């Protein structure tokens, strides 16, 4: 039977989580129609052995790719090349799916023809299992479910996250979509690089992805974001370059609008990371330079900035930098940090 859905599972040292991840899919009752690719990205714990055991137990459904460590983007790239399903999606090794919603998704994908199928996700707090409130920027606040859309019709709506995306596999492979390697925060690239080739979408009210948050080593933890601030800055720069290339290629206004929304979010996040450090002249200068650059070169991105404090800092050239930094650090519970260990521009891997 032809596989309807390939699930690529980037896995690095997830021995504590991979059993829940894989079981959530193979126990959903649609093994003949799914392909689970466990990409072991050079793990140093027992992830490899657990993955191989799953491949033996669920032969024909689960397979393993073992590779040297290259980061999240590298694991995604390997999975895209190997995928054989009609559609593909990403599921990180420490996350899982809702079995009922997952089975319903597979059923709908049998007859789907759109370039992208979008589903919901839940954010779940680690340890407590508390389901977090929906993001006020969730695209599901703005669309009608189970109705086909063209890309132009959703371009003014919030950004679709990696947890929600089911791409047509041939779209990804034919256009050689690849994600940067050895870098954090490349989820954004996966969510944006295919969009020039996306023409049709359909949304289903199915909370498939269960996104675990609250782990200390998670990349979106504020302390980890400080550690990898240079990576976030690099990804933001790459997306600005992507935007420039698409603009030069006379791309449709719809795609540019969509990219502008996400770039405005990346700018705010980058500024927030710099603000989370104890006040220093160089971080204030980074913020001022970013604000001046965006305001001068990307006025449409500047106009979409979704944070009032960031807009204030940019408009008034970092007036109020110290009190705003204090408020950000208070919000995230950030204490004193060894700034030298997170020197912007230096790689820490």
Coordinates of C-alpha atoms in Angstrom, one line a residue:
X1 CA 0.0 0.0 0.0
X2 CA 1.2 3.5 -0.9
X3 CA 2.3 5.5 2.2
X4 CA 0.0 8.5 2.7
X5 CA 2.2 10.3 5.3
X6 CA 5.9 10.3 6.1
X7 CA 6.7 11.5 9.6
X8 CA 10.3 12.7 10.0
X9 CA 11.5 12.5 13.6
X10 CA 14.8 14.4 14.2
X11 CA 16.3 12.7 17.2
X12 CA 19.3 13.7 19.3
X13 CA 19.7 12.2 22.8
X14 CA 16.0 11.7 23.3
X15 CA 16.1 8.3 25.1
X16 CA 13.7 9.6 27.7
X17 CA 11.1 10.7 25.2
X18 CA 11.3 8.6 22.0
X19 CA 9.1 5.7 23.2
X20 CA 6.2 8.1 23.8
X21 CA 6.8 9.8 20.5
X22 CA 6.8 6.6 18.4
X23 CA 4.1 4.8 20.3
X24 CA 1.7 7.7 19.8
X25 CA 1.9 7.1 16.1
X26 CA 2.1 3.3 15.8
X27 CA -0.8 2.9 18.2
X28 CA -3.1 5.1 16.1
X29 CA -4.2 2.3 13.9
X30 CA -2.9 3.4 10.5
X31 CA 0.5 1.7 10.3
X32 CA 0.0 0.5 6.7
X33 CA -0.4 4.1 5.6
X34 CA 2.3 5.9 7.5
X35 CA 6.1 5.9 7.3
X36 CA 8.0 7.0 10.4
X37 CA 11.6 7.9 9.7
X38 CA 13.7 8.2 12.9
X39 CA 16.7 10.3 12.1
X40 CA 19.3 9.6 14.8
X41 CA 21.5 12.7 14.6
X42 CA 24.6 11.3 16.2
X43 CA 23.1 10.7 19.6
X44 CA 25.4 9.7 22.4
X45 CA 22.8 8.1 24.6
X46 CA 20.6 5.0 23.9
X47 CA 18.5 6.8 21.2
X48 CA 20.1 4.7 18.5
X49 CA 19.4 1.3 20.1
X50 CA 15.8 2.3 20.9
X51 CA 15.2 3.5 17.3
X52 CA 16.6 0.3 15.9
X53 CA 14.3 -1.7 18.2
X54 CA 11.3 0.2 17.0
X55 CA 12.3 -0.5 13.4
X56 CA 12.5 -4.2 14.0
X57 CA 9.2 -4.3 15.9
X58 CA 7.3 -2.2 13.3
X59 CA 9.1 -3.3 10.1
X60 CA 7.5 -1.6 7.1
X61 CA 6.3 1.3 9.2
X62 CA 9.4 2.5 11.1
X63 CA 12.9 2.9 9.7
X64 CA 16.0 4.5 10.9
X65 CA 18.6 6.8 9.4
X66 CA 21.8 7.0 11.5
X67 CA 24.1 10.0 10.7
X68 CA 26.8 12.1 12.2
X69 CA 25.6 15.0 14.3
X70 CA 24.6 18.0 12.1
X71 CA 21.8 19.7 13.9
X72 CA 18.1 19.8 13.5
X73 CA 18.3 21.1 9.9
X74 CA 20.6 18.3 8.9
X75 CA 18.2 15.7 10.3
X76 CA 15.3 17.3 8.5
X77 CA 17.2 17.3 5.2
X78 CA 18.0 13.6 5.5
X79 CA 14.4 12.8 6.2
X80 CA 13.1 14.9 3.2
X81 CA 15.4 13.0 0.8
X82 CA 14.3 9.6 2.2
X83 CA 10.6 10.3 2.4
X84 CA 8.2 8.2 0.2
X85 CA 4.8 9.2 1.5
X86 CA 2.4 11.4 -0.3
X87 CA 2.8 14.1 2.3
X88 CA 5.5 14.7 5.0
X89 CA 5.7 16.4 8.3
X90 CA 8.1 16.9 11.2
X91 CA 7.7 15.5 14.7
X92 CA 10.6 16.2 17.1
X93 CA 11.7 13.2 19.1
X94 CA 10.7 14.7 22.5
X95 CA 7.1 15.5 21.2
X96 CA 4.2 13.2 20.3
X97 CA 0.9 13.2 18.5
X98 CA -2.7 12.9 19.6
X99 CA -3.6 9.4 18.3
X100 CA -7.2 10.2 17.4
X101 CA -6.4 13.4 15.6
X102 CA -3.5 11.8 13.9
X103 CA -5.6 8.9 12.5
X104 CA -8.2 11.4 11.2
X105 CA -5.4 13.4 9.5
X106 CA -4.1 10.3 7.7
X107 CA -7.7 9.5 6.5
X108 CA -8.1 13.0 5.1
X109 CA -4.7 12.9 3.4
X110 CA -5.8 9.9 1.3
X111 CA -7.8 12.1 -1.0
X112 CA -6.1 15.5 -0.4
X113 CA -4.7 17.4 -3.3
X114 CA -3.5 20.7 -1.8
X115 CA 0.1 21.6 -1.6
X116 CA -0.1 22.1 2.2
X117 CA -2.5 20.6 4.8
X118 CA -2.5 22.6 8.0
X119 CA -3.5 21.2 11.4
X120 CA -3.6 22.4 15.0
X121 CA -1.2 21.7 17.8
X122 CA -1.2 21.8 21.6
X123 CA 1.5 23.3 23.7
X124 CA 2.0 21.0 26.7
X125 CA 4.0 21.9 29.8
X126 CA 6.6 19.3 30.7
X127 CA 6.1 17.4 34.0
X128 CA 2.7 19.0 34.8
X129 CA 1.1 18.1 31.4
X130 CA -0.8 21.3 31.5
X131 CA -2.1 22.4 28.1
X132 CA -1.2 26.0 27.5
X133 CA -3.6 28.6 26.2
X134 CA -3.8 29.2 22.5
X135 CA -1.5 31.9 21.1
X136 CA -3.5 35.0 20.2
X137 CA -1.6 34.9 16.8
X138 CA -2.9 31.4 16.0
X139 CA -4.0 31.4 12.4
X140 CA -7.1 29.3 13.4
X141 CA -8.6 32.5 14.8
X142 CA -8.8 33.9 11.3
X143 CA -9.7 31.0 8.9
X144 CA -12.7 28.8 8.2
X145 CA -11.8 25.1 8.8
X146 CA -12.2 22.5 6.0
X147 CA -12.3 25.1 3.3
X148 CA -9.6 25.3 0.5
X149 CA -7.6 28.5 0.3
X150 CA -5.2 29.9 -2.2
X151 CA -1.9 31.2 -0.7
X152 CA -2.9 34.8 -1.5
X153 CA -6.0 34.4 0.7
X154 CA -3.9 33.6 3.8
X155 CA -0.9 35.9 3.2
X156 CA -2.2 38.6 5.6
X157 CA -2.8 36.0 8.4
X158 CA -0.4 34.9 11.1
X159 CA 2.5 32.7 10.4
X160 CA 1.9 28.9 10.1
X161 CA 4.3 27.0 12.5
X162 CA 6.4 24.0 11.8
X163 CA 4.2 21.9 14.1
X164 CA 1.2 22.5 11.8
X165 CA 2.6 21.8 8.4
X166 CA 2.0 18.8 6.2
X167 CA 3.8 19.4 2.9
X168 CA 3.2 17.5 -0.3
X169 CA 6.4 15.4 -0.5
X170 CA 7.0 16.0 -4.2
X171 CA 6.8 19.7 -3.7
X172 CA 9.7 19.5 -1.2
X173 CA 11.8 17.1 -3.2
X174 CA 11.3 18.6 -6.7
X175 CA 12.3 22.1 -5.4
X176 CA 15.3 20.8 -3.5
X177 CA 14.1 22.4 -0.2
X178 CA 17.1 22.2 2.2
X179 CA 17.5 23.6 5.7
X180 CA 20.7 25.1 7.1
X181 CA 22.8 22.7 9.2
X182 CA 24.7 23.1 12.5
X183 CA 22.5 26.0 13.6
X184 CA 19.6 26.4 16.0
X185 CA 16.2 28.0 15.1
X186 CA 16.0 26.7 11.6
X187 CA 12.4 25.7 12.1
X188 CA 11.6 29.1 10.5
X189 CA 13.5 28.1 7.3
X190 CA 11.4 24.9 7.1
X191 CA 8.2 26.9 7.5
X192 CA 9.2 29.6 4.9
X193 CA 11.5 28.2 2.2
X194 CA 8.8 26.1 0.5
X195 CA 6.2 28.9 0.4
X196 CA 7.2 30.3 -3.1
X197 CA 5.9 26.9 -4.4
X198 CA 2.8 26.7 -2.4
X199 CA -0.4 27.6 -4.2
X200 CA -3.2 25.8 -2.3
X201 CA -3.8 25.0 1.3
X202 CA -6.5 23.4 3.4
X203 CA -7.0 23.7 7.2
X204 CA -8.3 21.0 9.5
X205 CA -9.4 21.5 13.1
X206 CA -7.3 18.6 14.3
X207 CA -4.9 19.0 17.3
X208 CA -2.3 16.5 15.9
X209 CA 1.0 17.8 17.3
X210 CA 1.6 17.8 21.0
X211 CA 4.5 20.2 21.6
X212 CA 6.4 19.8 24.9
X213 CA 7.7 23.0 26.5
X214 CA 9.5 23.7 29.7
X215 CA 12.6 21.5 29.4
X216 CA 15.7 23.3 30.6
X217 CA 17.7 22.3 27.5
X218 CA 15.0 23.3 25.1
X219 CA 16.2 25.8 22.4
X220 CA 13.3 28.2 23.2
X221 CA 14.2 28.4 26.9
X222 CA 15.5 32.0 27.4
X223 CA 18.8 30.8 28.9
X224 CA 19.4 28.6 25.8
X225 CA 18.3 31.5 23.5
X226 CA 21.0 33.7 25.2
X227 CA 23.6 30.9 24.7
X228 CA 22.7 30.7 21.0
X229 CA 21.8 34.3 20.3
X230 CA 24.2 34.3 17.4
X231 CA 22.3 31.4 15.7
X232 CA 19.0 33.3 16.0
X233 CA 20.6 36.4 14.6
X234 CA 22.0 34.3 11.7
X235 CA 18.7 32.7 10.9
X236 CA 17.0 36.2 11.0
X237 CA 19.6 37.5 8.6
X238 CA 19.1 34.5 6.2
X239 CA 15.3 35.1 6.1
X240 CA 16.0 38.8 5.3
X241 CA 18.2 37.6 2.4
X242 CA 15.5 35.2 1.3
X243 CA 13.0 38.1 1.3
X244 CA 15.4 40.2 -0.8
X245 CA 15.8 37.4 -3.3
X246 CA 12.1 36.9 -3.6
X247 CA 11.5 40.6 -4.0
X248 CA 14.2 40.9 -6.7
X249 CA 12.5 38.0 -8.5
X250 CA 9.3 40.0 -8.8
X251 CA 7.5 37.6 -6.5
X252 CA 3.8 38.0 -5.8
X253 CA 2.9 40.6 -3.1
X254 CA 1.2 37.8 -1.2
X255 CA 4.4 35.9 -0.5
X256 CA 6.2 39.2 0.4
X257 CA 3.4 40.1 2.9
X258 CA 3.7 36.7 4.5
X259 CA 7.4 37.0 4.8
X260 CA 7.1 40.5 6.3
X261 CA 4.9 39.2 9.1
X262 CA 7.4 36.5 10.1
X263 CA 10.4 38.8 9.8
X264 CA 8.7 41.3 12.1
X265 CA 8.3 38.5 14.6
X266 CA 11.9 37.4 14.3
X267 CA 13.1 41.0 14.8
X268 CA 11.1 41.3 18.0
X269 CA 12.4 37.9 19.3
X270 CA 16.0 38.9 18.5
X271 CA 15.6 42.2 20.3
X272 CA 14.0 40.4 23.3
X273 CA 17.0 38.1 23.6
X274 CA 19.4 41.1 23.7
X275 CA 17.2 42.8 26.2
X276 CA 17.3 39.7 28.5
X277 CA 21.0 40.2 29.1
X278 CA 22.1 42.6 31.9
X279 CA 22.3 46.1 30.3
X280 CA 25.5 46.6 28.3
X281 CA 26.5 49.2 25.7
X282 CA 27.1 46.6 23.0
X283 CA 23.6 45.0 23.4
X284 CA 22.0 48.5 23.3
X285 CA 24.0 49.2 20.2
X286 CA 22.9 45.9 18.6
X287 CA 19.3 46.9 19.2
X288 CA 19.8 50.4 17.9
X289 CA 21.5 49.2 14.7
X290 CA 18.8 46.6 14.1
X291 CA 16.1 49.2 14.5
X292 CA 17.8 51.7 12.2
X293 CA 18.4 49.0 9.5
X294 CA 14.8 47.7 9.6
X295 CA 13.3 51.1 9.6
X296 CA 15.5 52.3 6.6
X297 CA 15.6 49.2 4.5
X298 CA 12.4 47.2 5.4
X299 CA 9.7 49.7 6.1
X300 CA 6.9 47.2 5.6
X301 CA 8.5 44.9 8.1
X302 CA 8.9 47.8 10.5
X303 CA 5.3 48.7 10.2
X304 CA 4.2 45.2 11.2
X305 CA 6.3 44.9 14.4
X306 CA 3.9 43.3 16.9
X307 CA 5.6 44.6 20.1
X308 CA 5.1 48.1 21.5
X309 CA 8.2 48.2 23.6
X310 CA 10.4 47.2 20.6
X311 CA 8.7 49.8 18.4
X312 CA 9.4 52.4 21.1
X313 CA 13.1 51.4 21.3
X314 CA 13.5 51.5 17.6
X315 CA 11.7 54.8 17.2
X316 CA 13.5 56.6 19.9
X317 CA 17.0 55.0 19.4
X318 CA 17.0 52.9 22.5
X319 CA 15.6 55.6 24.9
X320 CA 14.4 53.6 27.9
X321 CA 16.7 50.6 27.1
X322 CA 17.7 49.9 30.8
X323 CA 14.2 49.9 32.3
X324 CA 12.8 47.8 29.4
X325 CA 15.7 45.4 29.8
X326 CA 14.9 45.1 33.5
X327 CA 11.3 44.4 32.8
X328 CA 12.2 41.7 30.2
X329 CA 14.6 40.0 32.7
X330 CA 12.0 40.1 35.4
X331 CA 9.4 38.6 33.2
X332 CA 11.7 35.6 32.3
X333 CA 13.3 35.3 35.7
X334 CA 16.7 35.9 34.3
X335 CA 19.5 36.5 36.8
X336 CA 23.1 37.6 36.2
X337 CA 24.7 36.0 33.2
X338 CA 28.3 35.6 32.1
X339 CA 28.1 37.8 29.1
X340 CA 31.6 36.8 27.9
X341 CA 30.3 33.2 27.5
X342 CA 27.6 34.3 25.1
X343 CA 29.6 36.8 23.0
X344 CA 27.6 37.6 19.9
X345 CA 29.3 36.2 16.9
X346 CA 31.0 33.3 18.6
X347 CA 29.8 29.8 18.0
X348 CA 29.2 27.7 21.2
X349 CA 28.8 24.0 20.2

